[in-house]
PDB file of C-alpha atoms and ligand atoms in Angstrom:
ATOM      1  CA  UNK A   1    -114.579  41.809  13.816  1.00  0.00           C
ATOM      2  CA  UNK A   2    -112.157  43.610  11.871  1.00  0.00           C
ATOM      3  CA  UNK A   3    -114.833  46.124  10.193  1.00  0.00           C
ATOM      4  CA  UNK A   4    -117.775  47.834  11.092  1.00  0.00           C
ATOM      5  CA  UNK A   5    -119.653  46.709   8.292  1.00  0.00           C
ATOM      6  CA  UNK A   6    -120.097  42.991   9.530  1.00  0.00           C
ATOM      7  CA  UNK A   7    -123.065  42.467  11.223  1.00  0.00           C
ATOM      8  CA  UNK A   8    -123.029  41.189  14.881  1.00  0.00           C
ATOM      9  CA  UNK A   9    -122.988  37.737  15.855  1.00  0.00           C
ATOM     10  CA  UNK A  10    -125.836  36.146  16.134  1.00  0.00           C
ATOM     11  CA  UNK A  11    -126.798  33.684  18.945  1.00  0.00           C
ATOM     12  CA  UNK A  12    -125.051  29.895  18.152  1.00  0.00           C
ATOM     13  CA  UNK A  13    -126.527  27.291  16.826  1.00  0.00           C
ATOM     14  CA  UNK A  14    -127.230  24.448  18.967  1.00  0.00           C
ATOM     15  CA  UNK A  15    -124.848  21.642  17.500  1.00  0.00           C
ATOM     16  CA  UNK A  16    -121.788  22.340  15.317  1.00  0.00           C
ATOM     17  CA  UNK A  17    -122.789  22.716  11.937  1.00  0.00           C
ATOM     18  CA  UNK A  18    -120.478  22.949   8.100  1.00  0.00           C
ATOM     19  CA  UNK A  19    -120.544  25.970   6.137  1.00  0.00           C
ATOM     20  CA  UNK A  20    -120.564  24.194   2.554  1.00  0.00           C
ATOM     21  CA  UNK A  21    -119.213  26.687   0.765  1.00  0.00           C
ATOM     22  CA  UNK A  22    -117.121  30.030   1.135  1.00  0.00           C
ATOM     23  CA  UNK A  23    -114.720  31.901   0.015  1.00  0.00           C
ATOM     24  CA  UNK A  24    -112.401  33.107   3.349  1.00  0.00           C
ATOM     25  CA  UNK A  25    -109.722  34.637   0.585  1.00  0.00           C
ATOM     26  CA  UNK A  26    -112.327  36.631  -1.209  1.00  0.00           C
ATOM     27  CA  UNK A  27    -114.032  37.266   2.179  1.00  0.00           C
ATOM     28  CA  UNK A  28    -110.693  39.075   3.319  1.00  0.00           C
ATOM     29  CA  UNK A  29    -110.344  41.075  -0.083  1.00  0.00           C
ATOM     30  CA  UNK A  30    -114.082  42.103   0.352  1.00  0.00           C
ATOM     31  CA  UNK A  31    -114.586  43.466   3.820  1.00  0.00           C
ATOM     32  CA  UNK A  32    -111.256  42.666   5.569  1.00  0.00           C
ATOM     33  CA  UNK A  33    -111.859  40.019   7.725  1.00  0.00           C
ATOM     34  CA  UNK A  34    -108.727  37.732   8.536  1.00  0.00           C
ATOM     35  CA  UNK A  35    -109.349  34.136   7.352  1.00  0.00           C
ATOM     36  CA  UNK A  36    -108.039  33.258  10.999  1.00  0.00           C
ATOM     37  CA  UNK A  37    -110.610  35.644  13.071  1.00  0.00           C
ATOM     38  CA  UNK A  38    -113.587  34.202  10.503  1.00  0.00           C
ATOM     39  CA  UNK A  39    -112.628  30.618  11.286  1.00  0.00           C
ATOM     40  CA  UNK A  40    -112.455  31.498  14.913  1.00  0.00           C
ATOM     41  CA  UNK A  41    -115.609  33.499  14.690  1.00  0.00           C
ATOM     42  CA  UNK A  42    -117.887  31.056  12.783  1.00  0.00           C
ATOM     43  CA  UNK A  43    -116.586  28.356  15.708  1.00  0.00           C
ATOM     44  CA  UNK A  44    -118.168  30.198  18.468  1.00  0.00           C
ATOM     45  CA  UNK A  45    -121.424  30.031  16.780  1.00  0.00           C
ATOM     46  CA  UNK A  46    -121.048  26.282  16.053  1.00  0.00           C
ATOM     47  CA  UNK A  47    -119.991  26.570  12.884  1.00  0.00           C
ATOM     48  CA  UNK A  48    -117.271  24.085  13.406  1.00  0.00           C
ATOM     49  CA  UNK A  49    -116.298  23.073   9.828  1.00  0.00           C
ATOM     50  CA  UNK A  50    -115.866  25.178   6.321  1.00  0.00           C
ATOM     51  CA  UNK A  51    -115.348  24.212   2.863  1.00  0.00           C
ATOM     52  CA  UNK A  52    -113.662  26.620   1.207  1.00  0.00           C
ATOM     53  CA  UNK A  53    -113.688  26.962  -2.284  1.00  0.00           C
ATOM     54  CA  UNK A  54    -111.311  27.893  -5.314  1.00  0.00           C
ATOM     55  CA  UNK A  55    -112.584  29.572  -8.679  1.00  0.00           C
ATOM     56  CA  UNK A  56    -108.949  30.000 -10.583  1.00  0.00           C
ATOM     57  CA  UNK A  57    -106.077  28.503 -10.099  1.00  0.00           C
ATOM     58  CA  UNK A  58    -104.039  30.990  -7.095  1.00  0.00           C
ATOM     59  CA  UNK A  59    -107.752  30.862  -5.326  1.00  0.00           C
ATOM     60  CA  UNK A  60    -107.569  26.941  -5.550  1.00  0.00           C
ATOM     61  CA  UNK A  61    -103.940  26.796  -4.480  1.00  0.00           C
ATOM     62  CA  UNK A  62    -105.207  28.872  -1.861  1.00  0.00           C
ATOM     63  CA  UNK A  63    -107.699  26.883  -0.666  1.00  0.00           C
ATOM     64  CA  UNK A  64    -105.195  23.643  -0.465  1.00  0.00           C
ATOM     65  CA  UNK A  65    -103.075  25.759   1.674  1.00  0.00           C
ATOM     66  CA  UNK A  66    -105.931  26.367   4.125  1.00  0.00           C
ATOM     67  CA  UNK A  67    -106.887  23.317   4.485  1.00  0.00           C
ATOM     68  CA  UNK A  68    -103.519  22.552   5.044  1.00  0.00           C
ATOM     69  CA  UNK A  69    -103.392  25.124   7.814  1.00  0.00           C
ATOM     70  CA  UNK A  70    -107.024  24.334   9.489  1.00  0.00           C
ATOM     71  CA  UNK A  71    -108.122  20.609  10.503  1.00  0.00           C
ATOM     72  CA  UNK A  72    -111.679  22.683  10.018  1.00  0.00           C
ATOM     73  CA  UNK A  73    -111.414  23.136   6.558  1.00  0.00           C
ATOM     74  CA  UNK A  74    -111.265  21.143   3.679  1.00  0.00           C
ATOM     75  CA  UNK A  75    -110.654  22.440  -0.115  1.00  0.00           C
ATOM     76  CA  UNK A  76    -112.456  22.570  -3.489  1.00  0.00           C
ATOM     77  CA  UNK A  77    -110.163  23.482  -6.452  1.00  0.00           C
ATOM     78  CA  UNK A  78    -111.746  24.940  -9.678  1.00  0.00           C
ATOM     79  CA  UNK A  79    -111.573  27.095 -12.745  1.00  0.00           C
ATOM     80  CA  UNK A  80    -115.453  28.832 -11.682  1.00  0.00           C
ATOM     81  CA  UNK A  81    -117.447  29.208 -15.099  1.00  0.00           C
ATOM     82  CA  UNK A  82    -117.193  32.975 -15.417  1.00  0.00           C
ATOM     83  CA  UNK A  83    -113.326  32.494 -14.812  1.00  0.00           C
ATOM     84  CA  UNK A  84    -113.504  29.683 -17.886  1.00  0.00           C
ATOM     85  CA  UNK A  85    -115.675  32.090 -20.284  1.00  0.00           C
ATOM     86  CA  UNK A  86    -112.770  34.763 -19.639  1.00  0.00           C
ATOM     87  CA  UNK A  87    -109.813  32.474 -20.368  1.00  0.00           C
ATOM     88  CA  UNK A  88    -110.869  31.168 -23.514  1.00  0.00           C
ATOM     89  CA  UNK A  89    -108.114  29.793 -25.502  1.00  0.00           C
ATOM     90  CA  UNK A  90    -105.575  29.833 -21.990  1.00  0.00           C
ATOM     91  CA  UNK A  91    -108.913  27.085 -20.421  1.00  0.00           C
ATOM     92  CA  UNK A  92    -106.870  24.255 -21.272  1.00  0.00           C
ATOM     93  CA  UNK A  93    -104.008  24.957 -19.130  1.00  0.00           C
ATOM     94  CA  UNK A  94    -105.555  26.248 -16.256  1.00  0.00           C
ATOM     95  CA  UNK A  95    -107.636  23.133 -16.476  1.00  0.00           C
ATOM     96  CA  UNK A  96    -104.094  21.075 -16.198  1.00  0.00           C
ATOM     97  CA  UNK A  97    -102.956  23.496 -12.707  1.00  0.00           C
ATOM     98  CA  UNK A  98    -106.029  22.224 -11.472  1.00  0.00           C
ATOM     99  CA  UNK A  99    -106.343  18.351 -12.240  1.00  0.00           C
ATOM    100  CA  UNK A 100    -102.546  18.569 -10.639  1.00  0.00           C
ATOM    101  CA  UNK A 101    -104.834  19.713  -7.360  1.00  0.00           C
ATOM    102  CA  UNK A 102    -107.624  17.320  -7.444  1.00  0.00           C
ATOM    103  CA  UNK A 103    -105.594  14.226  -6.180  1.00  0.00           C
ATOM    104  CA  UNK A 104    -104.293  16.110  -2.334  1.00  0.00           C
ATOM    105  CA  UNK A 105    -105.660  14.622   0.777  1.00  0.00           C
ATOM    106  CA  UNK A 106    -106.992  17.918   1.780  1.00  0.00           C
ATOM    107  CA  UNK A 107    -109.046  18.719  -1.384  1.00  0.00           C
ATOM    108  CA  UNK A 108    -113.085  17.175  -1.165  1.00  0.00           C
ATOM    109  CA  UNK A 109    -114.239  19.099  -3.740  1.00  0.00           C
ATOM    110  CA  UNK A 110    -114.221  19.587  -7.631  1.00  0.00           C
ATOM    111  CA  UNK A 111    -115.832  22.951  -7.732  1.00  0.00           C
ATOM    112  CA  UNK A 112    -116.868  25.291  -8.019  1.00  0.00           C
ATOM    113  CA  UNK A 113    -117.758  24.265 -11.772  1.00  0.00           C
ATOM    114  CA  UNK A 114    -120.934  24.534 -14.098  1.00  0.00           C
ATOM    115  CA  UNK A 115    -122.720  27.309 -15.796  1.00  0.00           C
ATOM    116  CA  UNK A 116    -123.061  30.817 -15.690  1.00  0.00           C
ATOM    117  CA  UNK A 117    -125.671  32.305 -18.161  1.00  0.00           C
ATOM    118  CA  UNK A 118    -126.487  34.981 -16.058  1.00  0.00           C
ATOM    119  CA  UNK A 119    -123.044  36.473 -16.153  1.00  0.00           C
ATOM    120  CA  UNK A 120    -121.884  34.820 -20.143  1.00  0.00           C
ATOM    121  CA  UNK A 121    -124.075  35.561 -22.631  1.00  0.00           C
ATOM    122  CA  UNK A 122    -121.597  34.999 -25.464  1.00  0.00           C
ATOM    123  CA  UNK A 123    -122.018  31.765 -27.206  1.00  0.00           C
ATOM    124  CA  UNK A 124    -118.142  31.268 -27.188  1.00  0.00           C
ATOM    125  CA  UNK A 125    -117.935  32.138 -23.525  1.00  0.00           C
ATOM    126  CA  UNK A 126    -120.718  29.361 -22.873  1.00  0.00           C
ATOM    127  CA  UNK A 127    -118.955  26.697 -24.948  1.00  0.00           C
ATOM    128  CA  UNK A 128    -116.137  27.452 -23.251  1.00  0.00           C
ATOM    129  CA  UNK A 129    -117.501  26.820 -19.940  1.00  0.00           C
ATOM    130  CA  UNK A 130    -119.469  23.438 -21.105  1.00  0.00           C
ATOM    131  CA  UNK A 131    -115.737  22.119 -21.705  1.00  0.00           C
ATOM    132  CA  UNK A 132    -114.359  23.303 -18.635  1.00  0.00           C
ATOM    133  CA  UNK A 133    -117.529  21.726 -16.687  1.00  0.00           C
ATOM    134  CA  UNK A 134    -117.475  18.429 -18.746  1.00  0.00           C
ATOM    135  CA  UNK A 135    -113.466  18.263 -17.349  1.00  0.00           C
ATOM    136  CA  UNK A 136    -114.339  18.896 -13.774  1.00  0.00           C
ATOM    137  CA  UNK A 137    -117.057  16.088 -13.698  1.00  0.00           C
ATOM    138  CA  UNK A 138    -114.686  13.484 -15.103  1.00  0.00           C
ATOM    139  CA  UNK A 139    -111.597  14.596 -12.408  1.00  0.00           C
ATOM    140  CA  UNK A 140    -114.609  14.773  -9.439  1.00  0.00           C
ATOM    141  CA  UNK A 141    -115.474  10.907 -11.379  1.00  0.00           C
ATOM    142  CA  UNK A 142    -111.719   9.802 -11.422  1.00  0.00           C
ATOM    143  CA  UNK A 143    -110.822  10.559  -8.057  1.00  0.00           C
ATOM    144  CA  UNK A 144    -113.553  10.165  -6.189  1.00  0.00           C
ATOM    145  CA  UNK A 145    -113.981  13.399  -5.273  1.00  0.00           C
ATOM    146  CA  UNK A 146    -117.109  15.156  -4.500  1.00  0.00           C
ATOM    147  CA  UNK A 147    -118.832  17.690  -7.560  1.00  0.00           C
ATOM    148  CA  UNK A 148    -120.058  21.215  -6.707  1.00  0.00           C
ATOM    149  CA  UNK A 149    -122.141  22.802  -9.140  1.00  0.00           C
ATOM    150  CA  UNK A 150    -122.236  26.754  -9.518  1.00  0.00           C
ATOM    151  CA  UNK A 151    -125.751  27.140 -11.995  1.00  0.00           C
ATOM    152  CA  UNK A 152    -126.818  30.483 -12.628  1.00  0.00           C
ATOM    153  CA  UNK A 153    -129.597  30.614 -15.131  1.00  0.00           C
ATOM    154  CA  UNK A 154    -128.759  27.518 -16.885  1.00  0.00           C
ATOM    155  CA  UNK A 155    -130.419  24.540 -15.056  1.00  0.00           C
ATOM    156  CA  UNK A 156    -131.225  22.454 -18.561  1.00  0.00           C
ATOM    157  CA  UNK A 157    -128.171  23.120 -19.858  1.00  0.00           C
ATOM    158  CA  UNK A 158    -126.345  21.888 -16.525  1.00  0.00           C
ATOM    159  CA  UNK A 159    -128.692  18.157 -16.557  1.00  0.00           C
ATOM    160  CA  UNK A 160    -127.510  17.866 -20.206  1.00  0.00           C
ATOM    161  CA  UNK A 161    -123.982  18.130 -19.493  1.00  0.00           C
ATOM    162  CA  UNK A 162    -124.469  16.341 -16.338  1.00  0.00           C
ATOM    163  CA  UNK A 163    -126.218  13.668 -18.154  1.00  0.00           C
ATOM    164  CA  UNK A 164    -123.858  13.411 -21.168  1.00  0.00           C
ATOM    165  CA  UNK A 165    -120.869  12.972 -19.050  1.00  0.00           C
ATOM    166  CA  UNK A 166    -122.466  10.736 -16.515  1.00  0.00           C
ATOM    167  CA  UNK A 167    -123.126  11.904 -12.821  1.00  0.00           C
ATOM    168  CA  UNK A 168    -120.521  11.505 -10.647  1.00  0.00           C
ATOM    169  CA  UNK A 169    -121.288  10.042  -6.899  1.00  0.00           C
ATOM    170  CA  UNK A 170    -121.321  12.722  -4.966  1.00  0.00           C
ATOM    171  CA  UNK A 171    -122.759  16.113  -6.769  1.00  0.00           C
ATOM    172  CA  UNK A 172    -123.613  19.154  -4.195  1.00  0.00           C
ATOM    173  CA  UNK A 173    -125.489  22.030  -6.480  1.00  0.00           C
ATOM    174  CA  UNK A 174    -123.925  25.257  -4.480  1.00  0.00           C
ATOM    175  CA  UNK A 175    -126.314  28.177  -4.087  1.00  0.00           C
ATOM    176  CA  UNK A 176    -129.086  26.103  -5.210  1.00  0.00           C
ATOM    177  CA  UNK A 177    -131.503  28.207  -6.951  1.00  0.00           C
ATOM    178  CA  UNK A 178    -134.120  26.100  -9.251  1.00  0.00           C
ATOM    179  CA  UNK A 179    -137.620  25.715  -7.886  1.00  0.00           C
ATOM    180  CA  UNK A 180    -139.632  22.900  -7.000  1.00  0.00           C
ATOM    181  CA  UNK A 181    -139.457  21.291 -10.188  1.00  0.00           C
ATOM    182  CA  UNK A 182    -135.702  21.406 -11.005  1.00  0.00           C
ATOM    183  CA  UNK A 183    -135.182  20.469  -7.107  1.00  0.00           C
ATOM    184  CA  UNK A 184    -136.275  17.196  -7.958  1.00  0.00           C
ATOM    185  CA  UNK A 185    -134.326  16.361 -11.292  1.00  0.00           C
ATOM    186  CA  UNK A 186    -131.327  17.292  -9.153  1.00  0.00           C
ATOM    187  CA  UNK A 187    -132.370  14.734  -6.457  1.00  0.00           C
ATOM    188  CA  UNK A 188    -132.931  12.050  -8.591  1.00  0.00           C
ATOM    189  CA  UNK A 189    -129.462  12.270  -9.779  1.00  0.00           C
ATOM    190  CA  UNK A 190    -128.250  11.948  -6.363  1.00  0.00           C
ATOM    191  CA  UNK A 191    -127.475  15.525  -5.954  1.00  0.00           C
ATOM    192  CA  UNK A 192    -127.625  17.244  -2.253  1.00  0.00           C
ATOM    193  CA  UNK A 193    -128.667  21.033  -2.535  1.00  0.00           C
ATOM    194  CA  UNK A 194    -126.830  23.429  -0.783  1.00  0.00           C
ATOM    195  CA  UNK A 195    -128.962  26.547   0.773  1.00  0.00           C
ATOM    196  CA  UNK A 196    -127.217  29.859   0.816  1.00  0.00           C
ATOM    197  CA  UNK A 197    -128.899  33.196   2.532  1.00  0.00           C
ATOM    198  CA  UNK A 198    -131.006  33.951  -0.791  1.00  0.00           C
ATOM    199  CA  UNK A 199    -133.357  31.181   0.540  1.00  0.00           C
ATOM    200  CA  UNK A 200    -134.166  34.274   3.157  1.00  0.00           C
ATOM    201  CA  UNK A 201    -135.013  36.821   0.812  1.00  0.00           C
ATOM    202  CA  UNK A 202    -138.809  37.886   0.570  1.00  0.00           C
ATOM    203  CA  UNK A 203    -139.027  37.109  -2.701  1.00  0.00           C
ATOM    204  CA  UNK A 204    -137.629  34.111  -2.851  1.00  0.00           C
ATOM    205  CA  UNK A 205    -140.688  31.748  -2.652  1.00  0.00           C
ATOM    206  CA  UNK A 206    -140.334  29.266  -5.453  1.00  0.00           C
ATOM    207  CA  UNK A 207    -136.713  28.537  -3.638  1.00  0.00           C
ATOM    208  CA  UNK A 208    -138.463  27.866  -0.740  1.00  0.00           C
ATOM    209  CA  UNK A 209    -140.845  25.617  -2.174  1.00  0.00           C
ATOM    210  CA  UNK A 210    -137.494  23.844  -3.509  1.00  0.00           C
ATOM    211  CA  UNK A 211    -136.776  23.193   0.431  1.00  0.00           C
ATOM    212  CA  UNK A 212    -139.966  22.346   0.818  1.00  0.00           C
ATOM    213  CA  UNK A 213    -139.429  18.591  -1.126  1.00  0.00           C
ATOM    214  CA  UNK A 214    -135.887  18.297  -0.359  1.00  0.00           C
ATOM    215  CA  UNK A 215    -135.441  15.513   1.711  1.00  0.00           C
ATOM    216  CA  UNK A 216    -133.822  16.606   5.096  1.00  0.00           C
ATOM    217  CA  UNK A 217    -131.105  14.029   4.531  1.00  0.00           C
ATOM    218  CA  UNK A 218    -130.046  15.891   1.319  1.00  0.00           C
ATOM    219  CA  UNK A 219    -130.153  20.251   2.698  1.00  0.00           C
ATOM    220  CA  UNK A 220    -126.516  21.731   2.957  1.00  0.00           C
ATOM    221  CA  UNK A 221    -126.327  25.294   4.290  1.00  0.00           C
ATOM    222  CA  UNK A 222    -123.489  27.583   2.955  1.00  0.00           C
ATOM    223  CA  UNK A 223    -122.717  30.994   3.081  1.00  0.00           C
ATOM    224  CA  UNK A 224    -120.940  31.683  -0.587  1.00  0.00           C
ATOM    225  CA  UNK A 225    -119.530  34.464   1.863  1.00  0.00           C
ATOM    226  CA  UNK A 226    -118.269  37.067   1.417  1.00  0.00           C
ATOM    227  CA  UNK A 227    -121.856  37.229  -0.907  1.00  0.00           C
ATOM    228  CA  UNK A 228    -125.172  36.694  -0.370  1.00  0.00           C
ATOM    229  CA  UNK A 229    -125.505  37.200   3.253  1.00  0.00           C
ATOM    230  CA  UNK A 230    -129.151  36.112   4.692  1.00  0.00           C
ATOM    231  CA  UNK A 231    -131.756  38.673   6.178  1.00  0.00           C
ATOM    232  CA  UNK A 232    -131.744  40.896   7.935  1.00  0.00           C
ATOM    233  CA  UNK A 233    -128.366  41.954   6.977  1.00  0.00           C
ATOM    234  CA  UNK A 234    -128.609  41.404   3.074  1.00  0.00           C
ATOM    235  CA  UNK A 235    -126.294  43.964   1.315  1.00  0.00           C
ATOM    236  CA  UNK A 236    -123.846  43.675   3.892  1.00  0.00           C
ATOM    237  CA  UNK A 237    -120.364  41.523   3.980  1.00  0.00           C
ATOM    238  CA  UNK A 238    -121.250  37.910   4.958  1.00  0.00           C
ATOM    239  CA  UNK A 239    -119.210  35.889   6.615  1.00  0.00           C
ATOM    240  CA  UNK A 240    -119.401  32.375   8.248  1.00  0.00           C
ATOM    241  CA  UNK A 241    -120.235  33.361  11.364  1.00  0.00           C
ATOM    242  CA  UNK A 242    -123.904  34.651   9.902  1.00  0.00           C
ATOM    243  CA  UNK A 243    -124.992  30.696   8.779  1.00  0.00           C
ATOM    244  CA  UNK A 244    -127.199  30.703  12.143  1.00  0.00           C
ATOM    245  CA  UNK A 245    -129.575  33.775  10.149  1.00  0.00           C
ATOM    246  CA  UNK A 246    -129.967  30.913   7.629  1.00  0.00           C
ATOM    247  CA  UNK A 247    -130.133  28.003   9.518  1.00  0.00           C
ATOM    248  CA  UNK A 248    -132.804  29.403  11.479  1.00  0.00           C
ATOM    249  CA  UNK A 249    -134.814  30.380   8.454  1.00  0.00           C
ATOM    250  CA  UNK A 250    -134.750  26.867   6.873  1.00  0.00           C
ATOM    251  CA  UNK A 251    -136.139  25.207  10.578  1.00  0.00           C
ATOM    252  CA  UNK A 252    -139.018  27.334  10.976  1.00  0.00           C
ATOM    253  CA  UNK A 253    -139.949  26.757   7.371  1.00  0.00           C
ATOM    254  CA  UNK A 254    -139.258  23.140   7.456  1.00  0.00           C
ATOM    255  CA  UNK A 255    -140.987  23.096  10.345  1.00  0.00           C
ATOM    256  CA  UNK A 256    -138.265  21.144  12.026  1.00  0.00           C
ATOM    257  CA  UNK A 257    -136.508  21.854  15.943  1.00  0.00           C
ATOM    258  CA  UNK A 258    -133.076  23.987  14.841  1.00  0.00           C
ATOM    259  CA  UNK A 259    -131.521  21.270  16.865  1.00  0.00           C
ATOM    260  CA  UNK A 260    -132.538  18.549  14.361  1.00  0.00           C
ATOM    261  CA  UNK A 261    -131.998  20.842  11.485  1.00  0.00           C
ATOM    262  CA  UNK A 262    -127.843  21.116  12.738  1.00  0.00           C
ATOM    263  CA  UNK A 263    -127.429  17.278  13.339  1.00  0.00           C
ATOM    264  CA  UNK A 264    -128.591  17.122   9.835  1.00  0.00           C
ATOM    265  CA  UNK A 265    -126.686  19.664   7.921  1.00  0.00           C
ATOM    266  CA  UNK A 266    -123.537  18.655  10.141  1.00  0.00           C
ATOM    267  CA  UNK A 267    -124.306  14.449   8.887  1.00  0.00           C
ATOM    268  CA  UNK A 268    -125.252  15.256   5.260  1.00  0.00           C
ATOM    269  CA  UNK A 269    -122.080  17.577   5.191  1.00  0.00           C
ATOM    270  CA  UNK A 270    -119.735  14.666   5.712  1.00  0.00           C
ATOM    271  CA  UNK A 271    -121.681  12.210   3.432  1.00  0.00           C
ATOM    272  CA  UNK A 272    -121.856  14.491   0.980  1.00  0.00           C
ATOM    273  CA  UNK A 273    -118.027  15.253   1.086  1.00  0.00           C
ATOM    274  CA  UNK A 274    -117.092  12.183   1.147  1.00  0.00           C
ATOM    275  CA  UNK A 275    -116.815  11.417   5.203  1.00  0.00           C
ATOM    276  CA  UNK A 276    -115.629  13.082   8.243  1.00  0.00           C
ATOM    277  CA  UNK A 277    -112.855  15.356   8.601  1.00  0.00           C
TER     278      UNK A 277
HETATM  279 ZN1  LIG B 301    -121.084  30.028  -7.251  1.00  0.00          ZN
HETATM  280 ZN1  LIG B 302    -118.914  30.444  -4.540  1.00  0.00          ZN
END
């Protein structure tokens, strides 16, 4: 560990297991961590595999690269909502540097894309990002590759577009953070719904409820590191190597053995990004 900030290891899981969604570039930026030494650090916890995720187009070039460079990673390339809100008028070609992306062997993922309320409140920025989203579902549609929603504060909003544009195959909602209700009308659209380390926090119950009906064929785990890093360390750098905190959490309140909860989130990784790798 390259900082003192990152919080110790934690015991390893007992069966490999995919973090669903980071960001190892923005991880290195944010609390110095070497891509390298968090990839060999999340291994010797079990967790084997990483997708790591662009937001503009040098973070989704990036993430090609990586994948390129690790058998353990694969790649989502993206313009991230906030990112779309803040180009405006220069969306449309930073849309066209990523559909040039989308086709490589090594990218699984269109994302992330969606909606950001939370962070655009501007009516501009949020038309913006409805075009940039609509794009990303018809490249994830078009080449078969797998759709991961960011939704902050805008679950109707990201159905309707969803709906209008037609759900792709394969849609993972990242840092799922709806409730009970909106759980469902994400799983009957075929979504799986990825659990980050805000499923941990105290107050965090309706979230929890949301696990609650998700069928265990359909729970990813993720870390969104270098954010939201699961209790008891919340506030401080997260990194892969932390998914254990989390995975732990969501087996006691399934109620399921931790080694049941792995093989799962290790099987519904692959299924839900489009096979093994
Ligand atoms: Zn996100
Ligand atoms: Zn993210």
């Amino acid at each position: 560990m390259s900082r003192v900030d990152l919080p110790p290891r934690p015991a390893p899981l007992p069966g490999p297991v995919v973090d669903s969604h980071c960001h190892l570039d923005v991880t290195a930026e944010h609390s110095g961590l070497d891509p390298a030494d968090a990839v060999t650090a999340a291994a010797a916890v079990g967790v084997t595999r990483i997708v790591q995720i662009g937001c503009d187009v040098a973070g989704s070039r990036w993430a090609v690269a990586a994948a390129q460079r690790w058998l353990s990673i694969v790649a989502g390339v993206a313009i991230h909502p906030n990112d779309a809100a803040r180009l405006g008028p220069d969306l449309p070609e930073a849309l066209a540097a990523i559909e040039s992306l989308v086709p490589h062997p090594r990218v699984r993922a269109v994302g992330e894309t969606g909606l950001d309320y939370y962070r655009t409140r501007d009516a501009a920025g949020q038309e913006w990002q409805r075009e940039a989203f609509a794009a990303h579902i018809g490249w994830a549609a078009a080449y078969d590759k797998t759709l991961v929603i960011h939704d902050r504060d805008a679950h109707a909003d990201v159905l309707a577009v969803l709906d209008h544009q037609g759900p792709p195959p394969r849609i993972v909602m990242h840092c799922f953070s709806g409730d009970f209700d909106f759980a469902r009308a994400c799983l009957e659209r075929g979504a799986y719904l990825s659990f980050a380390g805000t499923v941990t926090f105290k107050n965090n119950g309706s979230l929890r409820s949301a696990l609650a009906v998700t069928p265990l064929d359909r729970i990813l785990v993720e870390t969104d590191a270098p954010y939201l890093t699961p209790m008891p360390y919340r506030g401080r750098p997260n990194a892969s190597y932390l998914i254990p905190h989390t995975a732990r959490f969501m087996a006691e309140t399934l109620g399921v053995d931790l080694a049941v909860l792995s093989q799962a989130l290790n099987d519904n990784a692959e299924a839900a990004f489009g096979g093994s790798w």
